[in-house]
Amino acid sequence: MAELETPRWRTSDRARTAIQLMAGWVALLWALEVVDLATGHALDAYGIVARDPDSLGGILAAPFLHFGFGHVASNSVPLLIFGFLAALGGIRRFLAVCALIIVADGVGVWLVSPSDSITAGASGLVFGLFGYLVVRGFVERKPLGIAVGVTIAALWGGTILLGISPANTTVSWQGHLVGLMAGVGAAFLFRPQRRQAALTP
């Protein structure tokens, strides 16, 4: 029996959806920061407080919250670019990758960040998507994916290395490092399964 393939999106449709998704995502981050400012920074309290059981909900909330417009601005461009490139591989897979990175990064921050620290921001997800994109092409053995990963590594590699350095005390290097590792793991965990050709007897 012959096996029917599931219809695939056209590249233009997938690209349009990816752009809309990431534009909406980034717009949400800015809208939340406006609300945070209007409420006297009340949303900052929903970040991740290290080893505080009451802040476990911050694992899901923290990636959408920031400490000021400068903070959200620094994450917006890489999130938009990395998110768009990752979403081109499939929206469902992209959302699963993001969910894994967010949860793994949040748990890691909660466990290893300095006591009494509060962490928020999309940078853990940004670092995770960076790791995912750099590794994905090699895992899937796709030349285009490898080219994308090498290009991203060349353009942002220095910034990433600085962001995971313990000497950089102005950021949560722990969150960056855990996010990066989660993204690399996601590239292996969510790699597409190769289909075997169905033979007609």
Coordinates of N, CA and C in Angstrom, one line a residue:
M1 N 0.8 -1.2 0.0 CA 0.0 0.0 0.0 C 0.9 1.2 0.0
A2 N 0.5 2.3 -0.7 CA 1.2 3.5 -0.7 C 0.8 4.4 0.4
E3 N 1.7 5.1 1.0 CA 1.4 6.0 2.1 C 1.2 7.4 1.7
L4 N 0.0 8.0 2.1 CA -0.3 9.4 1.7 C 0.5 10.3 2.6
E5 N 1.1 11.4 2.1 CA 1.8 12.3 2.9 C 0.8 13.4 3.4
T6 N 1.0 13.9 4.6 CA 0.2 15.0 5.1 C 0.5 16.3 4.3
P7 N -0.5 17.0 3.8 CA -0.2 18.2 3.0 C 0.7 19.2 3.8
R8 N 1.7 19.8 3.2 CA 2.6 20.7 3.9 C 2.2 22.1 3.5
W9 N 2.5 23.0 4.5 CA 2.3 24.4 4.2 C 3.3 24.9 3.2
R10 N 2.8 25.8 2.4 CA 3.8 26.5 1.5 C 4.7 27.3 2.3
T11 N 5.9 27.5 1.8 CA 7.0 28.3 2.5 C 6.5 29.7 2.9
S12 N 5.8 30.3 1.9 CA 5.4 31.7 2.2 C 4.3 31.7 3.3
D13 N 3.4 30.7 3.3 CA 2.4 30.7 4.4 C 3.1 30.5 5.8
R14 N 4.1 29.6 5.8 CA 4.7 29.4 7.1 C 5.5 30.6 7.5
A15 N 6.2 31.3 6.6 CA 6.9 32.5 6.9 C 6.0 33.6 7.4
R16 N 4.8 33.7 6.8 CA 3.9 34.7 7.2 C 3.4 34.4 8.6
T17 N 3.1 33.2 8.9 CA 2.6 32.8 10.2 C 3.7 33.0 11.3
A18 N 4.9 32.7 10.9 CA 6.0 32.9 11.9 C 6.2 34.3 12.2
I19 N 6.1 35.2 11.2 CA 6.3 36.6 11.4 C 5.2 37.2 12.3
Q20 N 4.0 36.8 12.0 CA 2.8 37.2 12.8 C 2.9 36.8 14.3
L21 N 3.4 35.5 14.4 CA 3.5 35.0 15.8 C 4.5 35.7 16.6
M22 N 5.7 35.9 16.0 CA 6.8 36.6 16.7 C 6.5 38.1 16.9
A23 N 5.9 38.7 16.0 CA 5.5 40.1 16.1 C 4.5 40.3 17.3
G24 N 3.5 39.4 17.3 CA 2.6 39.4 18.4 C 3.2 39.1 19.8
W25 N 4.2 38.2 19.8 CA 4.9 37.8 21.0 C 5.7 39.0 21.6
V26 N 6.4 39.7 20.7 CA 7.2 40.8 21.1 C 6.3 42.0 21.5
A27 N 5.2 42.2 20.8 CA 4.3 43.2 21.2 C 3.7 43.0 22.6
L28 N 3.4 41.7 22.9 CA 2.9 41.3 24.2 C 3.9 41.7 25.3
L29 N 5.2 41.5 25.1 CA 6.3 41.9 26.0 C 6.2 43.4 26.3
W30 N 6.1 44.2 25.2 CA 6.1 45.6 25.4 C 4.8 46.1 26.1
A31 N 3.7 45.4 25.8 CA 2.4 45.8 26.4 C 2.5 45.5 27.9
L32 N 3.1 44.4 28.3 CA 3.2 44.0 29.7 C 4.1 45.0 30.4
E33 N 5.1 45.5 29.8 CA 6.0 46.5 30.4 C 5.3 47.8 30.6
V34 N 4.4 48.1 29.7 CA 3.6 49.3 29.8 C 2.7 49.2 31.1
V35 N 2.1 48.0 31.2 CA 1.2 47.7 32.3 C 2.0 47.8 33.6
D36 N 3.2 47.2 33.6 CA 4.1 47.2 34.7 C 4.5 48.6 35.2
L37 N 4.8 49.5 34.2 CA 5.1 50.9 34.5 C 3.8 51.6 35.1
A38 N 2.7 51.3 34.5 CA 1.4 52.0 35.0 C 1.0 51.6 36.4
T39 N 1.4 50.4 36.8 CA 1.1 49.9 38.1 C 2.2 50.0 39.1
G40 N 3.2 50.9 38.8 CA 4.3 51.1 39.7 C 5.2 49.9 39.9
H41 N 5.4 49.2 38.7 CA 6.2 48.0 38.6 C 5.7 46.8 39.5
A42 N 4.4 46.7 39.6 CA 3.8 45.6 40.4 C 4.1 44.3 39.8
L43 N 4.3 44.2 38.4 CA 4.5 42.9 37.8 C 5.8 42.3 38.1
D44 N 6.8 43.2 38.5 CA 8.1 42.7 38.8 C 8.1 41.6 39.9
A45 N 7.1 41.7 40.7 CA 7.1 40.7 41.8 C 6.8 39.3 41.4
Y46 N 6.4 39.1 40.1 CA 6.0 37.8 39.6 C 7.2 37.1 38.9
G47 N 8.4 37.7 39.1 CA 9.6 37.0 38.6 C 9.9 35.8 39.5
I48 N 11.1 35.2 39.2 CA 11.5 34.0 39.9 C 12.4 34.4 41.1
V49 N 12.0 34.1 42.3 CA 12.8 34.3 43.5 C 13.4 33.0 43.8
A50 N 14.7 33.0 43.9 CA 15.5 31.7 44.0 C 15.0 30.9 45.3
R51 N 14.6 29.7 45.0 CA 14.3 28.7 46.1 C 13.1 29.2 47.0
D52 N 12.3 30.1 46.5 CA 11.1 30.5 47.2 C 9.9 29.7 46.6
P53 N 9.3 28.8 47.4 CA 8.2 28.0 46.9 C 7.0 28.9 46.4
D54 N 6.9 30.0 47.0 CA 5.8 30.9 46.6 C 6.0 31.5 45.2
S55 N 7.2 31.4 44.6 CA 7.5 32.1 43.4 C 7.6 31.0 42.2
L56 N 7.2 29.8 42.5 CA 7.2 28.8 41.4 C 6.4 29.2 40.2
G57 N 5.3 29.9 40.4 CA 4.5 30.4 39.3 C 5.3 31.3 38.4
G58 N 6.4 31.9 38.9 CA 7.2 32.8 38.1 C 8.0 32.1 37.0
I59 N 8.1 30.8 37.1 CA 8.8 30.0 36.1 C 8.1 30.3 34.8
L60 N 6.8 30.4 34.7 CA 6.0 30.6 33.5 C 5.9 32.1 33.2
A61 N 5.8 32.9 34.3 CA 5.6 34.3 34.1 C 6.8 35.1 33.7
A62 N 7.9 34.7 34.3 CA 9.2 35.5 34.2 C 9.6 35.8 32.8
P63 N 9.5 34.9 31.8 CA 10.0 35.2 30.5 C 9.2 36.3 29.8
F64 N 8.1 36.6 30.3 CA 7.2 37.7 29.7 C 7.4 39.0 30.4
L65 N 8.1 39.1 31.5 CA 8.3 40.3 32.3 C 9.7 40.8 32.2
H66 N 9.8 42.1 32.3 CA 11.1 42.8 32.2 C 11.3 43.9 33.3
F67 N 12.5 44.3 33.5 CA 12.8 45.3 34.5 C 13.1 46.6 33.7
G68 N 12.1 47.2 33.1 CA 12.2 48.4 32.3 C 12.3 48.2 30.8
F69 N 12.1 49.3 30.1 CA 12.0 49.3 28.7 C 13.3 49.0 28.0
G70 N 14.4 49.4 28.6 CA 15.7 49.1 28.1 C 15.9 47.6 28.1
H71 N 15.4 46.9 29.2 CA 15.6 45.5 29.3 C 14.8 44.7 28.2
V72 N 13.5 45.1 28.0 CA 12.7 44.5 27.0 C 13.2 44.8 25.6
A73 N 13.8 46.0 25.4 CA 14.3 46.3 24.1 C 15.5 45.5 23.7
S74 N 16.3 45.2 24.7 CA 17.5 44.4 24.5 C 17.2 42.9 24.1
N75 N 16.0 42.5 24.5 CA 15.6 41.1 24.1 C 14.7 41.0 22.9
S76 N 14.2 42.1 22.5 CA 13.2 42.1 21.4 C 13.7 41.7 20.1
V77 N 14.8 42.3 19.7 CA 15.4 42.0 18.3 C 15.9 40.5 18.2
P78 N 16.7 40.0 19.1 CA 17.1 38.6 19.0 C 15.9 37.6 19.1
L79 N 15.0 37.9 20.0 CA 13.8 37.1 20.1 C 13.0 37.0 18.8
L80 N 12.9 38.2 18.2 CA 12.1 38.3 17.0 C 12.8 37.5 15.9
I81 N 14.2 37.6 15.8 CA 14.9 36.9 14.7 C 15.0 35.4 15.0
F82 N 15.4 35.1 16.2 CA 15.6 33.6 16.5 C 14.3 32.9 16.5
G83 N 13.2 33.6 17.0 CA 11.9 33.0 17.0 C 11.4 32.7 15.6
F84 N 11.6 33.7 14.8 CA 11.1 33.6 13.4 C 11.8 32.4 12.7
L85 N 13.1 32.4 12.8 CA 13.9 31.3 12.2 C 13.5 29.9 12.7
A86 N 13.3 29.8 14.0 CA 12.9 28.6 14.6 C 11.5 28.1 14.2
A87 N 10.6 29.1 14.1 CA 9.2 28.8 13.8 C 9.1 28.4 12.3
L88 N 10.0 28.7 11.5 CA 10.0 28.3 10.1 C 10.0 26.8 10.0
G89 N 10.5 26.1 11.0 CA 10.6 24.6 11.0 C 9.3 24.0 11.4
G90 N 8.3 24.8 11.7 CA 7.0 24.2 12.1 C 6.5 24.9 13.4
I91 N 5.3 25.4 13.4 CA 4.8 26.2 14.5 C 4.6 25.3 15.8
R92 N 4.1 24.1 15.6 CA 3.8 23.2 16.7 C 5.2 22.9 17.4
R93 N 6.1 22.5 16.6 CA 7.4 22.1 17.1 C 8.1 23.3 17.8
F94 N 7.9 24.5 17.2 CA 8.5 25.7 17.8 C 7.9 26.0 19.2
L95 N 6.6 25.9 19.3 CA 5.9 26.1 20.6 C 6.4 25.1 21.6
A96 N 6.6 23.8 21.2 CA 7.1 22.8 22.1 C 8.5 23.1 22.5
V97 N 9.3 23.6 21.6 CA 10.7 23.9 22.0 C 10.7 25.1 23.0
C98 N 9.9 26.1 22.7 CA 9.8 27.2 23.6 C 9.3 26.8 25.0
A99 N 8.3 25.9 25.1 CA 7.8 25.5 26.3 C 8.9 24.7 27.1
L100 N 9.7 23.9 26.4 CA 10.7 23.2 27.1 C 11.8 24.1 27.7
I101 N 12.2 25.1 26.8 CA 13.2 26.0 27.2 C 12.7 26.9 28.4
I102 N 11.5 27.4 28.4 CA 11.0 28.2 29.4 C 10.9 27.5 30.7
V103 N 10.4 26.2 30.7 CA 10.3 25.5 32.0 C 11.6 25.0 32.5
A104 N 12.5 24.5 31.6 CA 13.8 24.1 32.1 C 14.6 25.3 32.6
D105 N 14.6 26.4 31.9 CA 15.3 27.6 32.3 C 14.8 28.1 33.6
G106 N 13.5 28.1 33.8 CA 12.9 28.6 35.0 C 13.2 27.8 36.2
V107 N 13.2 26.5 36.0 CA 13.5 25.6 37.2 C 15.0 25.8 37.5
G108 N 15.8 25.9 36.5 CA 17.3 26.0 36.7 C 17.6 27.3 37.5
V109 N 16.9 28.4 37.0 CA 17.1 29.7 37.7 C 16.6 29.6 39.2
W110 N 15.5 29.0 39.4 CA 14.9 28.8 40.7 C 15.9 28.1 41.6
L111 N 16.6 27.1 41.1 CA 17.5 26.2 41.9 C 18.8 26.8 42.1
V112 N 19.4 27.5 41.1 CA 20.9 27.9 41.2 C 21.1 29.4 41.3
S113 N 20.1 30.2 41.2 CA 20.4 31.7 41.3 C 20.7 32.0 42.7
P114 N 21.4 33.2 42.9 CA 21.8 33.6 44.3 C 20.5 33.8 45.1
S115 N 20.7 33.5 46.4 CA 19.6 33.6 47.4 C 19.0 35.0 47.3
D116 N 17.7 35.1 47.5 CA 17.0 36.4 47.5 C 17.0 37.2 46.2
S117 N 17.6 36.6 45.2 CA 17.6 37.3 43.9 C 16.2 37.1 43.2
I118 N 15.8 38.0 42.4 CA 14.6 37.9 41.6 C 15.0 38.1 40.1
T119 N 14.5 37.1 39.3 CA 14.9 37.1 37.9 C 13.7 37.1 37.0
A120 N 13.8 37.9 35.9 CA 12.8 38.0 34.9 C 13.4 38.4 33.6
G121 N 12.7 38.2 32.5 CA 13.1 38.5 31.2 C 13.1 37.4 30.2
A122 N 13.1 37.7 29.0 CA 13.0 36.7 27.9 C 14.4 36.2 27.5
S123 N 15.5 36.7 28.1 CA 16.8 36.3 27.7 C 17.1 34.8 27.8
G124 N 16.6 34.2 28.8 CA 16.8 32.7 28.9 C 16.2 32.0 27.6
L125 N 15.0 32.5 27.2 CA 14.5 31.9 26.0 C 15.3 32.3 24.8
V126 N 15.8 33.5 24.7 CA 16.6 33.9 23.6 C 17.9 33.0 23.5
F127 N 18.5 32.8 24.6 CA 19.7 32.0 24.6 C 19.4 30.5 24.2
G128 N 18.2 30.1 24.7 CA 17.8 28.7 24.3 C 17.5 28.6 22.8
L129 N 16.9 29.6 22.2 CA 16.6 29.5 20.8 C 17.9 29.6 20.0
F130 N 18.9 30.4 20.5 CA 20.2 30.4 19.9 C 20.8 29.0 19.9
G131 N 20.8 28.4 21.0 CA 21.4 27.0 21.1 C 20.7 26.1 20.2
Y132 N 19.4 26.2 20.1 CA 18.5 25.3 19.3 C 18.9 25.5 17.8
L133 N 18.9 26.7 17.4 CA 19.2 27.0 16.0 C 20.6 26.6 15.5
V134 N 21.6 26.8 16.4 CA 23.0 26.5 16.1 C 23.1 25.0 15.9
V135 N 22.5 24.2 16.7 CA 22.6 22.8 16.8 C 21.7 22.0 15.8
R136 N 20.5 22.6 15.6 CA 19.4 21.9 14.8 C 19.9 21.4 13.5
G137 N 20.5 22.2 12.7 CA 21.0 21.8 11.4 C 21.9 20.6 11.4
F138 N 22.8 20.5 12.4 CA 23.7 19.4 12.5 C 23.0 18.2 12.9
V139 N 22.0 18.3 13.8 CA 21.2 17.2 14.3 C 20.4 16.6 13.2
E140 N 19.8 17.4 12.4 CA 18.9 17.0 11.3 C 19.6 16.7 10.0
R141 N 20.9 17.1 10.0 CA 21.8 16.9 8.8 C 21.2 17.6 7.6
K142 N 20.8 18.8 7.8 CA 20.3 19.7 6.7 C 21.2 20.8 6.4
P143 N 21.7 20.9 5.2 CA 22.7 22.0 4.8 C 22.2 23.4 5.1
L144 N 20.9 23.7 4.8 CA 20.4 25.0 5.1 C 20.4 25.3 6.6
G145 N 20.0 24.3 7.4 CA 20.0 24.5 8.8 C 21.4 24.7 9.4
I146 N 22.3 24.0 8.8 CA 23.7 24.1 9.3 C 24.2 25.5 8.9
A147 N 23.9 26.0 7.7 CA 24.3 27.4 7.3 C 23.7 28.4 8.2
V148 N 22.4 28.2 8.6 CA 21.8 29.2 9.5 C 22.4 29.2 10.8
G149 N 22.7 28.0 11.3 CA 23.4 27.9 12.6 C 24.8 28.5 12.7
V150 N 25.5 28.3 11.6 CA 26.9 28.8 11.6 C 26.8 30.3 11.5
T151 N 25.9 30.9 10.7 CA 25.7 32.3 10.6 C 25.3 33.0 11.9
I152 N 24.4 32.4 12.6 CA 23.9 32.9 13.9 C 25.1 32.8 14.9
A153 N 25.8 31.7 14.9 CA 27.0 31.6 15.8 C 28.0 32.7 15.5
A154 N 28.2 33.0 14.2 CA 29.2 34.0 13.9 C 28.8 35.4 14.3
L155 N 27.5 35.7 14.1 CA 27.0 37.0 14.4 C 26.8 37.3 15.9
W156 N 26.3 36.3 16.6 CA 25.9 36.5 18.0 C 26.7 35.7 19.0
G157 N 27.7 34.9 18.5 CA 28.4 34.0 19.4 C 29.2 34.8 20.5
G158 N 29.8 35.9 20.2 CA 30.5 36.7 21.2 C 29.6 37.2 22.3
T159 N 28.4 37.7 21.9 CA 27.4 38.1 22.9 C 26.9 37.0 23.8
I160 N 26.7 35.8 23.2 CA 26.3 34.7 24.0 C 27.3 34.3 25.0
L161 N 28.6 34.2 24.6 CA 29.7 33.9 25.5 C 29.8 34.9 26.6
L162 N 29.6 36.1 26.3 CA 29.6 37.1 27.4 C 28.5 37.0 28.3
G163 N 27.3 36.6 27.8 CA 26.1 36.4 28.6 C 26.1 35.2 29.5
I164 N 27.0 34.2 29.3 CA 27.0 33.1 30.1 C 28.3 33.1 31.0
S165 N 29.0 34.2 31.0 CA 30.2 34.3 31.8 C 29.8 34.7 33.2
P166 N 30.3 33.9 34.2 CA 30.1 34.3 35.6 C 30.6 35.6 36.0
A167 N 31.6 36.1 35.2 CA 32.2 37.5 35.5 C 31.2 38.6 35.2
N168 N 30.2 38.3 34.4 CA 29.2 39.3 34.1 C 28.1 39.3 35.1
T169 N 28.2 40.2 36.1 CA 27.3 40.2 37.2 C 26.1 41.1 37.0
T170 N 26.0 41.7 35.8 CA 24.8 42.6 35.5 C 23.6 41.8 35.0
V171 N 23.8 40.5 34.7 CA 22.7 39.7 34.2 C 22.7 38.4 34.9
S172 N 21.6 37.6 34.6 CA 21.5 36.3 35.2 C 22.2 35.3 34.3
W173 N 23.5 35.2 34.5 CA 24.3 34.3 33.6 C 23.8 32.8 33.8
Q174 N 23.3 32.5 35.0 CA 22.8 31.2 35.3 C 21.6 30.9 34.4
G175 N 20.7 31.9 34.3 CA 19.5 31.7 33.4 C 19.9 31.6 32.0
H176 N 20.9 32.3 31.6 CA 21.4 32.3 30.2 C 22.0 30.9 29.9
L177 N 22.8 30.4 30.8 CA 23.5 29.1 30.6 C 22.5 28.0 30.5
V178 N 21.5 28.0 31.5 CA 20.5 26.9 31.5 C 19.7 27.0 30.3
G179 N 19.3 28.2 29.9 CA 18.5 28.3 28.7 C 19.2 27.8 27.4
L180 N 20.5 28.1 27.3 CA 21.3 27.7 26.2 C 21.3 26.1 26.2
M181 N 21.6 25.5 27.3 CA 21.6 24.1 27.4 C 20.3 23.4 27.0
A182 N 19.2 24.1 27.5 CA 17.9 23.6 27.2 C 17.6 23.6 25.7
G183 N 18.0 24.7 25.1 CA 17.8 24.8 23.6 C 18.6 23.7 22.8
V184 N 19.8 23.5 23.2 CA 20.6 22.4 22.6 C 19.9 21.1 22.8
G185 N 19.4 20.8 24.0 CA 18.7 19.6 24.3 C 17.4 19.5 23.4
A186 N 16.7 20.6 23.2 CA 15.5 20.6 22.4 C 15.7 20.2 21.0
A187 N 16.9 20.6 20.5 CA 17.2 20.3 19.1 C 17.3 18.7 18.9
F188 N 17.8 18.0 19.9 CA 17.8 16.6 19.8 C 16.4 16.0 20.1
L189 N 15.8 16.5 21.1 CA 14.5 15.9 21.6 C 13.4 16.1 20.5
F190 N 13.4 17.2 19.8 CA 12.3 17.5 18.9 C 12.7 17.3 17.4
R191 N 13.8 16.6 17.2 CA 14.2 16.4 15.8 C 13.1 15.5 15.1
P192 N 12.8 15.8 13.8 CA 11.8 15.1 13.1 C 12.2 13.6 12.9
Q193 N 11.3 12.7 13.0 CA 11.5 11.3 12.8 C 11.6 11.1 11.3
R194 N 12.6 10.4 10.8 CA 12.7 10.1 9.4 C 11.7 9.0 9.0
R195 N 10.9 9.3 8.0 CA 9.9 8.3 7.5 C 10.6 7.3 6.6
Q196 N 10.2 6.1 6.8 CA 10.7 5.0 5.8 C 9.7 5.0 4.7
A197 N 10.3 4.8 3.5 CA 9.4 4.7 2.3 C 8.5 3.5 2.4
A198 N 7.3 3.7 2.1 CA 6.3 2.6 2.1 C 6.4 1.9 0.7
L199 N 6.6 0.5 0.8 CA 6.8 -0.2 -0.4 C 5.4 -0.8 -0.9
T200 N 5.2 -0.8 -2.1 CA 4.0 -1.4 -2.7 C 4.3 -2.9 -3.1
P201 N 3.5 -3.8 -2.5 CA 3.8 -5.2 -2.8 C 3.5 -5.5 -4.2

